[in-house]
Amino acid sequence: MGNKETTVFVLDDEKSVQESMRMILKDKYQVFTFGRPEEALAGLSLDPDLIFTDIRMFSMDGLQFLGKVKKMKPQVEVIMITAYPDFSSTLQALRSGAFDYIVKPFGKDQVLEAAERALQRRNQVMESARMIQDLREAVDLNYEATTRALVLAVDAKDSYTAEHSRRTSELLVELGKRIGISHSKLITYHRAAELHDIGKIGIEESILRKEGPLTPFEFEKIKQHPLIGYQILRPTTFLREGLDIVLYHHERHDDKGYPEGLKGKQIPFPARLFAIIDAYDAMTTERCYRSKLSLGEAIEEIIKLKGEQFDPSLVDLVVPHFLKFEKDGYLHRL
Ligand SMILES: [Fe+2]
């Protein structure tokens, strides 16, 4: 890809870096260079498609700048420029929504390839956003059909996720009934649980379908899915408090989860409950990278993770119901 309608910003406090980036990019893109973050932020009204930014600058940290850009224009892709491979800042940047990074001194091909990949991804995201916008308009008229359509959209990318979402949402309702959650809340929770991994629409297929362990870089990408899902669904009115399930289903009781690293009761109740169900279903399903646990083994594992991954009092509350489900054969039928 490359056309002069695509706008690329370069932000670096070194003039020489600005100029060499301009030379590399100017044949394919419309390039604007900035020496100060404040100027680049003011320039956001020009609607850039992509921003290269230095990770360390005098007046504002590159990470702070990234945060501001993502708040003002969430769909702009950002690539960090680092002087040396500073792993912790780079991971932090990826976690905060940067697409990639390049290391100084960089070569022409490295810059162009990074730009191309970022712009491809931006196109995908914009396309999904358009599709979702169309679907969203139908939401309040017919949310059941819309939910199915969104689930199918995820299914097309990652077939495991669609089935997993169906099972976990049904289990959440069954369990919710037994622990006294109201019918109206359960309707919302059911819809949100069906869509809890919708953010995977925004993750590259090569990562979603990868067999074998993920690199830290790939894992950081996966970790963006709750936030992407939340951003997709936030404008809908039919999910309301169910959105907590989408955004916080990977938080952990011991604060080692993501995206926000919340601790204990800071994690909203439906997300704490759903995290147990989500993990249970993942454990009892065969995946390409590991074999499944039996029902009993999964329950044992959940009890073992009490106080670490899961809210201990919630585990105590739901385990007897899991055991009852197992006895009834309900879990096999899901
Ligand atoms: Fe997830």
mmCIF file of C-alpha atoms and ligand atoms in Angstrom:
data_model
loop_
_atom_site.group_PDB
_atom_site.id
_atom_site.type_symbol
_atom_site.label_atom_id
_atom_site.label_comp_id
_atom_site.label_asym_id
_atom_site.label_seq_id
_atom_site.Cartn_x
_atom_site.Cartn_y
_atom_site.Cartn_z
ATOM 1 C CA MET A 1 0.000 0.000 0.000
ATOM 2 C CA GLY A 2 1.155 3.520 -0.393
ATOM 3 C CA ASN A 3 -0.570 6.546 -1.711
ATOM 4 C CA LYS A 4 -0.310 10.217 -1.178
ATOM 5 C CA GLU A 5 -3.693 10.263 0.486
ATOM 6 C CA THR A 6 -2.174 8.387 3.384
ATOM 7 C CA THR A 7 -0.848 10.765 6.011
ATOM 8 C CA VAL A 8 2.109 9.830 8.170
ATOM 9 C CA PHE A 9 3.446 11.874 11.085
ATOM 10 C CA VAL A 10 7.014 11.616 12.306
ATOM 11 C CA LEU A 11 7.720 12.930 15.783
ATOM 12 C CA ASP A 12 11.315 13.040 16.959
ATOM 13 C CA ASP A 13 13.282 15.750 18.696
ATOM 14 C CA GLU A 14 16.292 15.067 16.469
ATOM 15 C CA LYS A 15 16.070 16.971 13.209
ATOM 16 C CA SER A 16 18.270 14.386 11.449
ATOM 17 C CA VAL A 17 15.835 11.587 12.336
ATOM 18 C CA GLN A 18 12.902 13.651 11.079
ATOM 19 C CA GLU A 19 14.691 14.278 7.805
ATOM 20 C CA SER A 20 15.804 10.714 7.172
ATOM 21 C CA MET A 21 12.280 9.462 7.917
ATOM 22 C CA ARG A 22 10.884 12.051 5.544
ATOM 23 C CA MET A 23 13.269 10.903 2.771
ATOM 24 C CA ILE A 24 12.249 7.268 3.287
ATOM 25 C CA LEU A 25 8.509 7.867 3.433
ATOM 26 C CA LYS A 26 7.875 10.826 1.154
ATOM 27 C CA ASP A 27 7.547 8.899 -2.129
ATOM 28 C CA LYS A 28 4.672 6.838 -0.802
ATOM 29 C CA TYR A 29 2.953 8.970 1.782
ATOM 30 C CA GLN A 30 2.170 12.508 2.708
ATOM 31 C CA VAL A 31 4.633 13.136 5.526
ATOM 32 C CA PHE A 32 4.528 15.722 8.310
ATOM 33 C CA THR A 33 7.431 15.957 10.730
ATOM 34 C CA PHE A 34 7.332 17.384 14.249
ATOM 35 C CA GLY A 35 10.001 18.087 16.823
ATOM 36 C CA ARG A 36 7.660 18.556 19.764
ATOM 37 C CA PRO A 37 4.855 16.282 20.968
ATOM 38 C CA GLU A 38 2.548 19.246 21.614
ATOM 39 C CA GLU A 39 2.793 20.224 17.930
ATOM 40 C CA ALA A 40 2.048 16.696 16.781
ATOM 41 C CA LEU A 41 -0.986 16.549 19.091
ATOM 42 C CA ALA A 42 -2.229 19.851 17.701
ATOM 43 C CA GLY A 43 -1.745 18.387 14.203
ATOM 44 C CA LEU A 44 -4.058 15.439 14.912
ATOM 45 C CA SER A 45 -6.840 17.452 13.296
ATOM 46 C CA LEU A 46 -5.138 16.541 9.989
ATOM 47 C CA ASP A 47 -6.270 12.956 10.668
ATOM 48 C CA PRO A 48 -3.007 11.069 10.258
ATOM 49 C CA ASP A 49 -3.228 7.351 9.477
ATOM 50 C CA LEU A 50 0.067 6.481 11.100
ATOM 51 C CA ILE A 51 2.491 8.106 13.548
ATOM 52 C CA PHE A 52 6.134 7.247 14.107
ATOM 53 C CA THR A 53 7.195 8.624 17.455
ATOM 54 C CA ASP A 54 10.415 8.647 19.401
ATOM 55 C CA ILE A 55 10.031 6.799 22.701
ATOM 56 C CA ARG A 56 12.218 9.313 24.606
ATOM 57 C CA MET A 57 11.845 13.053 24.139
ATOM 58 C CA PHE A 58 12.599 16.052 26.279
ATOM 59 C CA SER A 59 9.240 17.698 26.788
ATOM 60 C CA MET A 60 6.961 14.655 26.915
ATOM 61 C CA ASP A 61 7.665 10.967 27.181
ATOM 62 C CA GLY A 62 6.781 8.977 24.029
ATOM 63 C CA LEU A 63 4.546 6.738 26.133
ATOM 64 C CA GLN A 64 2.608 9.722 27.453
ATOM 65 C CA PHE A 65 2.273 10.983 23.905
ATOM 66 C CA LEU A 66 1.017 7.560 22.793
ATOM 67 C CA GLY A 67 -1.605 7.603 25.554
ATOM 68 C CA LYS A 68 -2.868 11.018 24.447
ATOM 69 C CA VAL A 69 -3.022 10.014 20.780
ATOM 70 C CA LYS A 70 -4.926 6.803 21.570
ATOM 71 C CA LYS A 71 -7.398 8.767 23.645
ATOM 72 C CA MET A 72 -7.975 11.414 20.983
ATOM 73 C CA LYS A 73 -7.764 9.213 17.868
ATOM 74 C CA PRO A 74 -7.945 5.537 18.864
ATOM 75 C CA GLN A 75 -7.694 4.287 15.304
ATOM 76 C CA VAL A 76 -4.392 5.972 14.431
ATOM 77 C CA GLU A 77 -1.629 3.361 14.351
ATOM 78 C CA VAL A 78 1.533 4.304 16.249
ATOM 79 C CA ILE A 79 5.044 2.902 15.772
ATOM 80 C CA MET A 80 7.629 3.706 18.420
ATOM 81 C CA ILE A 81 11.184 4.680 17.497
ATOM 82 C CA THR A 82 13.671 3.489 20.099
ATOM 83 C CA ALA A 83 17.351 4.361 20.252
ATOM 84 C CA TYR A 84 18.194 0.973 21.686
ATOM 85 C CA PRO A 85 15.961 -2.043 22.261
ATOM 86 C CA ASP A 86 14.565 -0.928 25.596
ATOM 87 C CA PHE A 87 12.413 -3.959 26.266
ATOM 88 C CA SER A 88 10.339 -2.722 29.168
ATOM 89 C CA SER A 89 9.365 0.619 27.564
ATOM 90 C CA THR A 90 8.652 -1.162 24.304
ATOM 91 C CA LEU A 91 6.374 -3.707 25.960
ATOM 92 C CA GLN A 92 4.708 -0.893 27.855
ATOM 93 C CA ALA A 93 4.115 0.898 24.547
ATOM 94 C CA LEU A 94 2.630 -2.208 22.930
ATOM 95 C CA ARG A 95 0.429 -2.695 25.958
ATOM 96 C CA SER A 96 -0.764 0.885 25.598
ATOM 97 C CA GLY A 97 -1.787 0.343 22.001
ATOM 98 C CA ALA A 98 1.345 0.934 19.885
ATOM 99 C CA PHE A 99 1.391 -1.272 16.817
ATOM 100 C CA ASP A 100 5.124 -1.926 16.555
ATOM 101 C CA TYR A 101 8.570 -0.404 17.078
ATOM 102 C CA ILE A 102 11.721 0.256 15.080
ATOM 103 C CA VAL A 103 15.234 0.562 16.458
ATOM 104 C CA LYS A 104 17.680 3.345 15.577
ATOM 105 C CA PRO A 105 19.705 3.278 13.392
ATOM 106 C CA PHE A 106 16.980 2.010 11.104
ATOM 107 C CA GLY A 107 17.154 1.027 7.438
ATOM 108 C CA LYS A 108 14.818 2.145 4.704
ATOM 109 C CA ASP A 109 13.217 -1.278 4.282
ATOM 110 C CA GLN A 110 12.588 -1.643 7.990
ATOM 111 C CA VAL A 111 10.703 1.655 8.093
ATOM 112 C CA LEU A 112 8.684 0.991 4.953
ATOM 113 C CA GLU A 113 7.756 -2.532 5.999
ATOM 114 C CA ALA A 114 6.672 -1.385 9.453
ATOM 115 C CA ALA A 115 4.585 1.404 7.887
ATOM 116 C CA GLU A 116 2.983 -0.975 5.434
ATOM 117 C CA ARG A 117 2.030 -3.504 8.106
ATOM 118 C CA ALA A 118 0.626 -0.801 10.361
ATOM 119 C CA LEU A 119 -1.459 0.638 7.549
ATOM 120 C CA GLN A 120 -2.729 -2.783 6.566
ATOM 121 C CA ARG A 121 -3.821 -3.326 10.103
ATOM 122 C CA ARG A 122 -5.456 0.102 10.195
ATOM 123 C CA ASN A 123 -7.423 -0.813 7.086
ATOM 124 C CA GLN A 124 -8.562 -4.072 8.654
ATOM 125 C CA VAL A 125 -9.619 -2.304 11.819
ATOM 126 C CA MET A 126 -11.457 0.393 9.883
ATOM 127 C CA GLU A 127 -13.190 -2.237 7.795
ATOM 128 C CA SER A 128 -14.261 -4.148 10.902
ATOM 129 C CA ALA A 129 -15.367 -0.867 12.463
ATOM 130 C CA ARG A 130 -17.511 -0.088 9.412
ATOM 131 C CA MET A 131 -18.992 -3.569 9.473
ATOM 132 C CA ILE A 132 -19.655 -3.285 13.173
ATOM 133 C CA GLN A 133 -21.182 0.160 12.712
ATOM 134 C CA ASP A 134 -23.627 -1.319 10.209
ATOM 135 C CA LEU A 135 -24.422 -4.144 12.569
ATOM 136 C CA ARG A 136 -24.730 -1.798 15.497
ATOM 137 C CA GLU A 137 -27.462 0.116 13.781
ATOM 138 C CA ALA A 138 -29.531 -3.016 13.750
ATOM 139 C CA VAL A 139 -28.729 -3.756 17.383
ATOM 140 C CA ASP A 140 -31.576 -2.165 19.215
ATOM 141 C CA LEU A 141 -34.074 -3.461 16.693
ATOM 142 C CA ASN A 142 -32.842 -6.980 16.740
ATOM 143 C CA TYR A 143 -30.003 -7.594 19.126
ATOM 144 C CA GLU A 144 -30.268 -11.374 19.142
ATOM 145 C CA ALA A 145 -29.581 -11.513 15.417
ATOM 146 C CA THR A 146 -26.848 -8.929 15.793
ATOM 147 C CA THR A 147 -25.177 -10.884 18.545
ATOM 148 C CA ARG A 148 -25.202 -13.955 16.319
ATOM 149 C CA ALA A 149 -23.722 -11.951 13.456
ATOM 150 C CA LEU A 150 -20.932 -10.644 15.672
ATOM 151 C CA VAL A 151 -20.248 -14.149 16.970
ATOM 152 C CA LEU A 152 -20.072 -15.400 13.380
ATOM 153 C CA ALA A 153 -17.654 -12.608 12.514
ATOM 154 C CA VAL A 154 -15.336 -13.864 15.262
ATOM 155 C CA ASP A 155 -15.987 -17.430 14.208
ATOM 156 C CA ALA A 156 -14.707 -16.693 10.722
ATOM 157 C CA LYS A 157 -11.375 -15.739 12.261
ATOM 158 C CA ASP A 158 -11.161 -18.181 15.118
ATOM 159 C CA SER A 159 -13.677 -21.028 15.216
ATOM 160 C CA TYR A 160 -12.739 -22.105 18.720
ATOM 161 C CA THR A 161 -13.845 -18.751 20.121
ATOM 162 C CA ALA A 162 -17.419 -18.959 18.830
ATOM 163 C CA GLU A 163 -18.164 -22.338 20.433
ATOM 164 C CA HIS A 164 -16.309 -21.343 23.581
ATOM 165 C CA SER A 165 -18.425 -18.182 23.790
ATOM 166 C CA ARG A 166 -21.667 -20.126 23.404
ATOM 167 C CA ARG A 167 -20.762 -22.633 26.117
ATOM 168 C CA THR A 168 -19.465 -20.067 28.597
ATOM 169 C CA SER A 169 -22.487 -17.790 28.196
ATOM 170 C CA GLU A 170 -24.902 -20.690 28.767
ATOM 171 C CA LEU A 171 -22.943 -21.851 31.773
ATOM 172 C CA LEU A 172 -22.897 -18.314 33.191
ATOM 173 C CA VAL A 173 -26.698 -18.180 33.040
ATOM 174 C CA GLU A 174 -27.151 -21.623 34.638
ATOM 175 C CA LEU A 175 -24.731 -20.784 37.387
ATOM 176 C CA GLY A 176 -26.117 -17.266 37.801
ATOM 177 C CA LYS A 177 -29.644 -18.606 38.346
ATOM 178 C CA ARG A 178 -28.410 -20.897 41.080
ATOM 179 C CA ILE A 179 -26.522 -18.206 42.959
ATOM 180 C CA GLY A 180 -29.441 -15.784 42.850
ATOM 181 C CA ILE A 181 -28.580 -13.305 40.090
ATOM 182 C CA SER A 182 -31.721 -11.621 38.787
ATOM 183 C CA HIS A 183 -33.256 -12.632 35.479
ATOM 184 C CA SER A 184 -32.798 -9.179 33.924
ATOM 185 C CA LYS A 185 -29.109 -9.063 34.871
ATOM 186 C CA LEU A 186 -28.595 -12.532 33.475
ATOM 187 C CA ILE A 187 -30.017 -11.486 30.114
ATOM 188 C CA THR A 188 -27.363 -8.768 29.870
ATOM 189 C CA TYR A 189 -24.584 -10.992 31.178
ATOM 190 C CA HIS A 190 -25.509 -13.702 28.690
ATOM 191 C CA ARG A 191 -25.190 -11.318 25.753
ATOM 192 C CA ALA A 192 -21.924 -9.864 27.019
ATOM 193 C CA ALA A 193 -20.472 -13.328 27.653
ATOM 194 C CA GLU A 194 -21.370 -14.399 24.132
ATOM 195 C CA LEU A 195 -19.332 -11.464 22.883
ATOM 196 C CA HIS A 196 -16.579 -11.455 25.500
ATOM 197 C CA ASP A 197 -13.822 -12.237 22.981
ATOM 198 C CA ILE A 198 -15.206 -10.104 20.136
ATOM 199 C CA GLY A 199 -12.004 -8.022 20.353
ATOM 200 C CA LYS A 200 -10.162 -10.916 18.714
ATOM 201 C CA ILE A 201 -11.530 -9.482 15.477
ATOM 202 C CA GLY A 202 -8.755 -6.930 15.865
ATOM 203 C CA ILE A 203 -5.931 -9.458 16.422
ATOM 204 C CA GLU A 204 -3.946 -10.909 13.530
ATOM 205 C CA GLU A 205 -5.057 -14.397 12.497
ATOM 206 C CA SER A 206 -1.455 -15.609 12.416
ATOM 207 C CA ILE A 207 -1.323 -15.035 16.182
ATOM 208 C CA LEU A 208 -4.799 -16.394 16.964
ATOM 209 C CA ARG A 209 -4.135 -19.599 15.067
ATOM 210 C CA LYS A 210 -0.528 -20.066 16.065
ATOM 211 C CA GLU A 211 0.351 -23.539 17.254
ATOM 212 C CA GLY A 212 2.900 -23.613 20.046
ATOM 213 C CA PRO A 213 3.884 -20.929 22.523
ATOM 214 C CA LEU A 214 3.500 -17.234 21.783
ATOM 215 C CA THR A 215 6.407 -14.786 21.903
ATOM 216 C CA PRO A 216 6.097 -11.958 24.477
ATOM 217 C CA PHE A 217 5.348 -9.604 21.565
ATOM 218 C CA GLU A 218 2.506 -11.821 20.318
ATOM 219 C CA PHE A 219 1.162 -12.218 23.834
ATOM 220 C CA GLU A 220 1.037 -8.432 24.232
ATOM 221 C CA LYS A 221 -1.076 -8.335 21.071
ATOM 222 C CA ILE A 222 -3.478 -10.977 22.408
ATOM 223 C CA LYS A 223 -3.767 -9.009 25.607
ATOM 224 C CA GLN A 224 -5.310 -6.123 23.691
ATOM 225 C CA HIS A 225 -8.494 -8.090 22.896
ATOM 226 C CA PRO A 226 -10.544 -7.133 25.999
ATOM 227 C CA LEU A 227 -9.982 -3.434 25.335
ATOM 228 C CA ILE A 228 -10.665 -3.759 21.602
ATOM 229 C CA GLY A 229 -13.884 -5.649 22.400
ATOM 230 C CA TYR A 230 -14.912 -3.030 24.916
ATOM 231 C CA GLN A 231 -14.324 -0.247 22.401
ATOM 232 C CA ILE A 232 -16.406 -2.083 19.799
ATOM 233 C CA LEU A 233 -19.338 -2.700 22.129
ATOM 234 C CA ARG A 234 -19.268 0.417 24.293
ATOM 235 C CA PRO A 235 -21.748 2.399 22.184
ATOM 236 C CA THR A 236 -24.367 -0.361 22.316
ATOM 237 C CA THR A 237 -27.139 0.103 24.796
ATOM 238 C CA PHE A 238 -28.194 -3.507 25.084
ATOM 239 C CA LEU A 239 -25.143 -4.659 27.047
ATOM 240 C CA ARG A 240 -24.819 -2.017 29.743
ATOM 241 C CA GLU A 241 -23.170 -3.524 32.843
ATOM 242 C CA GLY A 242 -22.353 -6.665 30.864
ATOM 243 C CA LEU A 243 -19.517 -4.648 29.336
ATOM 244 C CA ASP A 244 -17.492 -5.284 32.497
ATOM 245 C CA ILE A 245 -17.321 -8.915 31.419
ATOM 246 C CA VAL A 246 -15.844 -7.928 28.075
ATOM 247 C CA LEU A 247 -13.264 -5.531 29.489
ATOM 248 C CA TYR A 248 -12.261 -7.341 32.669
ATOM 249 C CA HIS A 249 -12.566 -11.073 32.008
ATOM 250 C CA HIS A 250 -8.771 -11.483 32.057
ATOM 251 C CA GLU A 251 -8.198 -9.604 35.306
ATOM 252 C CA ARG A 252 -6.913 -11.745 38.182
ATOM 253 C CA HIS A 253 -7.639 -11.618 41.904
ATOM 254 C CA ASP A 254 -3.892 -11.151 42.615
ATOM 255 C CA ASP A 255 -3.674 -8.140 40.226
ATOM 256 C CA LYS A 256 -1.509 -10.009 37.696
ATOM 257 C CA GLY A 257 -4.223 -9.927 35.030
ATOM 258 C CA TYR A 258 -4.929 -7.507 32.214
ATOM 259 C CA PRO A 259 -5.785 -4.973 30.807
ATOM 260 C CA GLU A 260 -5.741 -2.859 33.996
ATOM 261 C CA GLY A 261 -4.183 -5.165 36.595
ATOM 262 C CA LEU A 262 -7.109 -4.654 38.994
ATOM 263 C CA LYS A 263 -7.015 -6.444 42.331
ATOM 264 C CA GLY A 264 -9.617 -8.425 44.278
ATOM 265 C CA LYS A 265 -12.949 -6.648 44.633
ATOM 266 C CA GLN A 266 -11.828 -3.828 42.323
ATOM 267 C CA ILE A 267 -12.705 -6.289 39.565
ATOM 268 C CA PRO A 268 -16.440 -5.977 38.901
ATOM 269 C CA PHE A 269 -18.472 -8.936 40.151
ATOM 270 C CA PRO A 270 -19.703 -10.299 36.791
ATOM 271 C CA ALA A 271 -16.136 -10.306 35.460
ATOM 272 C CA ARG A 272 -14.862 -12.159 38.549
ATOM 273 C CA LEU A 273 -17.578 -14.763 38.131
ATOM 274 C CA PHE A 274 -17.113 -15.076 34.405
ATOM 275 C CA ALA A 275 -13.318 -15.467 34.757
ATOM 276 C CA ILE A 276 -13.906 -18.761 36.591
ATOM 277 C CA ILE A 277 -16.261 -20.026 33.892
ATOM 278 C CA ASP A 278 -13.974 -18.857 31.089
ATOM 279 C CA ALA A 279 -10.993 -20.657 32.599
ATOM 280 C CA TYR A 280 -13.059 -23.763 33.320
ATOM 281 C CA ASP A 281 -14.155 -24.025 29.696
ATOM 282 C CA ALA A 282 -10.643 -23.390 28.376
ATOM 283 C CA MET A 283 -9.259 -26.111 30.652
ATOM 284 C CA THR A 284 -11.808 -28.710 29.596
ATOM 285 C CA THR A 285 -11.416 -28.094 25.857
ATOM 286 C CA GLU A 286 -8.793 -29.637 23.596
ATOM 287 C CA ARG A 287 -6.544 -26.938 22.088
ATOM 288 C CA CYS A 288 -3.784 -27.314 19.529
ATOM 289 C CA TYR A 289 -1.134 -26.473 22.116
ATOM 290 C CA ARG A 290 -2.290 -28.683 25.013
ATOM 291 C CA SER A 291 -4.653 -31.532 25.858
ATOM 292 C CA LYS A 292 -7.794 -31.034 27.898
ATOM 293 C CA LEU A 293 -8.393 -31.707 31.582
ATOM 294 C CA SER A 294 -11.270 -33.802 32.883
ATOM 295 C CA LEU A 295 -14.111 -31.996 34.691
ATOM 296 C CA GLY A 296 -12.786 -33.101 38.052
ATOM 297 C CA GLU A 297 -9.242 -32.015 37.242
ATOM 298 C CA ALA A 298 -10.441 -28.616 36.072
ATOM 299 C CA ILE A 299 -12.403 -28.069 39.284
ATOM 300 C CA GLU A 300 -9.348 -29.086 41.312
ATOM 301 C CA GLU A 301 -7.243 -26.638 39.319
ATOM 302 C CA ILE A 302 -9.737 -23.822 39.958
ATOM 303 C CA ILE A 303 -9.665 -24.554 43.683
ATOM 304 C CA LYS A 304 -5.862 -24.492 43.539
ATOM 305 C CA LEU A 305 -5.951 -21.038 41.922
ATOM 306 C CA LYS A 306 -8.208 -19.604 44.646
ATOM 307 C CA GLY A 307 -6.747 -16.323 45.840
ATOM 308 C CA GLU A 308 -4.339 -16.146 42.896
ATOM 309 C CA GLN A 309 -6.322 -16.092 39.679
ATOM 310 C CA PHE A 310 -9.800 -16.250 41.221
ATOM 311 C CA ASP A 311 -11.830 -14.584 43.950
ATOM 312 C CA PRO A 312 -11.686 -17.178 46.781
ATOM 313 C CA SER A 313 -15.202 -16.582 48.089
ATOM 314 C CA LEU A 314 -16.653 -16.882 44.603
ATOM 315 C CA VAL A 315 -14.805 -20.147 44.012
ATOM 316 C CA ASP A 316 -16.279 -21.470 47.266
ATOM 317 C CA LEU A 317 -19.704 -20.322 46.128
ATOM 318 C CA VAL A 318 -19.659 -21.849 42.657
ATOM 319 C CA VAL A 319 -17.695 -25.084 43.065
ATOM 320 C CA PRO A 320 -20.609 -26.976 44.708
ATOM 321 C CA HIS A 321 -22.749 -25.992 41.716
ATOM 322 C CA PHE A 322 -20.100 -27.214 39.294
ATOM 323 C CA LEU A 323 -20.065 -30.527 41.153
ATOM 324 C CA LYS A 324 -23.848 -30.714 40.922
ATOM 325 C CA PHE A 325 -23.692 -29.927 37.184
ATOM 326 C CA GLU A 326 -21.146 -32.672 36.759
ATOM 327 C CA LYS A 327 -23.383 -35.138 38.556
ATOM 328 C CA ASP A 328 -26.350 -34.187 36.378
ATOM 329 C CA GLY A 329 -24.279 -34.541 33.210
ATOM 330 C CA TYR A 330 -25.127 -30.921 32.317
ATOM 331 C CA LEU A 331 -21.532 -29.965 31.546
ATOM 332 C CA HIS A 332 -21.197 -32.792 29.015
ATOM 333 C CA ARG A 333 -24.246 -31.604 27.154
ATOM 334 C CA LEU A 334 -23.059 -27.990 26.769
HETATM 335 FE FE FE B 1 -10.606 -13.507 26.334
#
